XYZ file of C-alpha atoms in Angstrom:
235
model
C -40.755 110.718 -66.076
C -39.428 107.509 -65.274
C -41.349 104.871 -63.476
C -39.396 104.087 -60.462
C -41.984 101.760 -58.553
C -41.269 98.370 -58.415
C -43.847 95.928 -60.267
C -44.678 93.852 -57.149
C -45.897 97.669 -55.655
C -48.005 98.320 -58.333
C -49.062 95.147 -58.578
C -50.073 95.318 -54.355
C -51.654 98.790 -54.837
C -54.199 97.936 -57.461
C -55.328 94.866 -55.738
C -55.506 95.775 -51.890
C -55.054 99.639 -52.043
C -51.147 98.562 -50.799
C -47.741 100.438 -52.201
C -44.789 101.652 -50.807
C -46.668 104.183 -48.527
C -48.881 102.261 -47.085
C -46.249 99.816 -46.132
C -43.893 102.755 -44.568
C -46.867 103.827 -42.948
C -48.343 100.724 -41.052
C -44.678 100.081 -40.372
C -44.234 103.249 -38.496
C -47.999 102.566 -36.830
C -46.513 99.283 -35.412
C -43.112 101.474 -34.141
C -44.222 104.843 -33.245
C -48.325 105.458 -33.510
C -48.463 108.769 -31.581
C -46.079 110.251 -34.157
C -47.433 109.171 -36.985
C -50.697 110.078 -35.547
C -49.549 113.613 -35.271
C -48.254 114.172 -38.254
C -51.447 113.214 -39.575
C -53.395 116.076 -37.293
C -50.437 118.474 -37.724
C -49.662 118.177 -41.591
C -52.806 116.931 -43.222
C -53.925 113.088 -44.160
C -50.943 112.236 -45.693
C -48.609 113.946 -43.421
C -46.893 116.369 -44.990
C -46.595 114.015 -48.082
C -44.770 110.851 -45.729
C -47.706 108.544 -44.863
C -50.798 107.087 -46.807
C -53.901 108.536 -46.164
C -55.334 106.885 -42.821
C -58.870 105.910 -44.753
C -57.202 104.601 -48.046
C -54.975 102.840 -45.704
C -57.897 101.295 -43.365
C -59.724 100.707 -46.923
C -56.870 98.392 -47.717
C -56.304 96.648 -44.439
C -60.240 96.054 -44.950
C -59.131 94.037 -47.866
C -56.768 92.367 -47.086
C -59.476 90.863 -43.543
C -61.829 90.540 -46.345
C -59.939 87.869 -48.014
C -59.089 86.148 -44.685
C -62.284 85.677 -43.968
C -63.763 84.275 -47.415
C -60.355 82.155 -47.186
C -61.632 80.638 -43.829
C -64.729 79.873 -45.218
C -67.147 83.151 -45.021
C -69.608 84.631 -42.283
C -72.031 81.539 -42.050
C -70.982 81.002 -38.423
C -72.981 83.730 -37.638
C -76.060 81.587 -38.228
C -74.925 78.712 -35.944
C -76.911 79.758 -33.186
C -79.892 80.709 -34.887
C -83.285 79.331 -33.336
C -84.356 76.524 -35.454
C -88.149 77.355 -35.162
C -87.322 80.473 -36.898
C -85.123 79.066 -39.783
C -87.455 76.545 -40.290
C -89.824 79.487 -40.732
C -87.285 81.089 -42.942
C -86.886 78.211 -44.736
C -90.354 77.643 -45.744
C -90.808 80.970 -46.952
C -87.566 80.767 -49.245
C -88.450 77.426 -50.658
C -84.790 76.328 -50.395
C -82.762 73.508 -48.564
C -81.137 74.576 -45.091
C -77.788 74.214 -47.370
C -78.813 76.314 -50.294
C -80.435 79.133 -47.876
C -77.251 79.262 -45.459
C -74.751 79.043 -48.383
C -77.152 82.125 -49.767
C -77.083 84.018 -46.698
C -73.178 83.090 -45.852
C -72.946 84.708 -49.226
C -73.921 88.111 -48.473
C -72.793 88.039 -44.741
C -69.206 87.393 -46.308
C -69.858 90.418 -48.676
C -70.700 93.385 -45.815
C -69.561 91.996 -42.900
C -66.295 93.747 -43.330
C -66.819 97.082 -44.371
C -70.069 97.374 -42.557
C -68.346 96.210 -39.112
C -65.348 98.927 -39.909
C -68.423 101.586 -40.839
C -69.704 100.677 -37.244
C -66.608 101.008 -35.247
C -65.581 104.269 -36.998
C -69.168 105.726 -35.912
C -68.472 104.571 -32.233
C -65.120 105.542 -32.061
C -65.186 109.080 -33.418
C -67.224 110.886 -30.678
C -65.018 109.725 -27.935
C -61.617 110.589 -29.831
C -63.022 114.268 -30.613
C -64.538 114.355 -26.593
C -61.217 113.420 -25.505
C -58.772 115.452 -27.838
C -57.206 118.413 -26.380
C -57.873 120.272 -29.898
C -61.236 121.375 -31.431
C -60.989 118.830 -34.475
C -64.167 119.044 -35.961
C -65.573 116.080 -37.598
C -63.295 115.469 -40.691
C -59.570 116.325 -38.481
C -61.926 113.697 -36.173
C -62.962 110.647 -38.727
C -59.161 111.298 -39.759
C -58.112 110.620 -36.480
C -60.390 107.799 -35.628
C -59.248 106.381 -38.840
C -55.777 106.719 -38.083
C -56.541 104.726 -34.434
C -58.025 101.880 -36.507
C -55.365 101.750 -38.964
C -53.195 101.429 -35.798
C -55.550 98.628 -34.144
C -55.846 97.163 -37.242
C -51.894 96.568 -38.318
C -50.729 93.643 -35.123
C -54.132 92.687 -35.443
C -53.885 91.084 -38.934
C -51.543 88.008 -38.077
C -54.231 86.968 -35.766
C -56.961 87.388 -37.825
C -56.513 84.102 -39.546
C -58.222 82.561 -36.383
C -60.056 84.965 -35.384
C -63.302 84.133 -37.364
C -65.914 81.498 -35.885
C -67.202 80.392 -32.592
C -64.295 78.283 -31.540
C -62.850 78.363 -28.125
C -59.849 78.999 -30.310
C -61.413 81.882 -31.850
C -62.525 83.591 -28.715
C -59.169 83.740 -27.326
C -58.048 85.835 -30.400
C -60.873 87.985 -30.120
C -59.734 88.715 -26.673
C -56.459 89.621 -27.837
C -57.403 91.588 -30.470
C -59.731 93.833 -27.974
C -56.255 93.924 -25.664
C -54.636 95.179 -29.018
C -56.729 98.106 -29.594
C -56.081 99.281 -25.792
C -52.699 99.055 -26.141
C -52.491 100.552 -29.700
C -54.918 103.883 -27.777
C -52.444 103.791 -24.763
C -49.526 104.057 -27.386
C -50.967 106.194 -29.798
C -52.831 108.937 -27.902
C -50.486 110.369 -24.732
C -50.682 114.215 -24.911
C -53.338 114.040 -27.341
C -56.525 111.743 -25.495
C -55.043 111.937 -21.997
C -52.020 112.836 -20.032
C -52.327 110.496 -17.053
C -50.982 106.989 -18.196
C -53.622 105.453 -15.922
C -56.589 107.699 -17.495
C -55.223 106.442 -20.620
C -56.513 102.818 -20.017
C -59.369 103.888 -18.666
C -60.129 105.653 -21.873
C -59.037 102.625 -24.122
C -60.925 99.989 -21.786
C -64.400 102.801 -22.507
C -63.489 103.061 -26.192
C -63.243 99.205 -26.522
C -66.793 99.206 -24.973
C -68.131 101.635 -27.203
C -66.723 99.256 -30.207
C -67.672 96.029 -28.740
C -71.359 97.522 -28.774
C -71.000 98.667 -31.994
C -69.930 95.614 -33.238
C -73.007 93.834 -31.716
C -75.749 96.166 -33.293
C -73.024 95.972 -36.630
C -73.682 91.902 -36.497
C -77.079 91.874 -35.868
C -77.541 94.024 -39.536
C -75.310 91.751 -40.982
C -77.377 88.650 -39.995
C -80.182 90.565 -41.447
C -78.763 91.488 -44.535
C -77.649 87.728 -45.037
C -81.087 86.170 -43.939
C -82.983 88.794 -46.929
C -80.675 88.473 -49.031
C -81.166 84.402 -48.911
C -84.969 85.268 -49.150
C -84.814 86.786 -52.336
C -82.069 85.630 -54.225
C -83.522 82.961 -56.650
């Protein structure tokens, strides 16, 4: 059988998980989420053979904010308002120079901070998309769901997330927008399925972006951790 993908799609699958389907599909997320979303509870998780699996598809959006953020220089921000009593502490113990210990730790911040932050937010998100579905999904029709939500979120929210990363007024803005993304991507995606009531709707998306936002604190408080012992024993 002949080959008919293009090189440039195989070449975009094997580094970020992207080819043609994926690109159909996070097209059709940005135009019409609630159908896509149904085809993917309706015909199984790749639609009835139309869309990209929702978690291969979230795998390689992951990516692709992966390389933005070692592009804009890594997690280290995270340790900018660390007390200095304790890094001084940390520091001893580690033997290193305040450089060499945060460049260690920025190190494996950058690494998880991605994945485990997406691990988080899946966790938070899937009991409240299963309370609120009008169908008994269980917990694998549920993850697929909660998946396909993030994939959603996720799609607009990659043009931003070039300044999204740091703790610049700049950045804060975007973070704010990206949390006003992921209610409007719920409010689009999940009429008839979440909620029937437009205004219940928001109400919904404003409690799901609650349960994230807390998820993403506990999320960032492992990946300081992870970053700081990591830094204490690599050599």
């Amino acid at each position: 059988m002949v080959n008919a993908r293009k090189p440039s799609e195989e070449l975009a699958d094997d580094v970020l998980g992207f080819g043609g389907r994926e690109v159909a599909t996070a097209k059709d997320l940005l135009l019409r989420p609630a159908d896509v979303l149904q085809a993917w509870m309706a015909a199984g998780p790749e639609g009835g053979g139309v869309y990209a699996r929702p978690l291969r598809l979230y795998l390689g959006l992951n990516a692709i904010l992966m390389l933005i953020l070692f592009l804009q220089g890594g997690a280290g921000f995270l340790l900018n308002d660390f007390p200095p009593e304790m890094m001084a502490s940390l520091l001893q113990r580690s033997g290193k120079s305040l450089d060499a210990f945060i460049a260690d730790a920025d190190g494996w911040m950058t690494l998880v901070m991605v994945p485990l932050l997406s691990l988080f937010y899946a966790l938070a998100a899937a009991p409240l998309l299963r309370l609120w579905d009008k169908e008994d999904l269980g917990w694998r029709r549920g993850f697929r769901a909660t998946f396909g939500w993030l994939c959603a979120w996720t799609v607009p929210m990659l043009p931003l997330a070039w300044w999204g990363f740091g703790r610049e007024p700049v950045a804060a803005l975007i973070s704010a927008a990206i949390i006003l993304l992921g209610v409007i991507t719920f409010v689009r995606m999940g009429q008839g399925r979440w909620f029937v009531s437009r205004f219940v709707g928001v109400l919904r998306a404003i409690a799901l972006m609650l349960a994230v936002q807390l998820a993403a604190a506990l999320g960032g408080m492992m990946i300081v951790g992870i970053g700081l012992i990591g830094a204490l024993v690599t050599p």
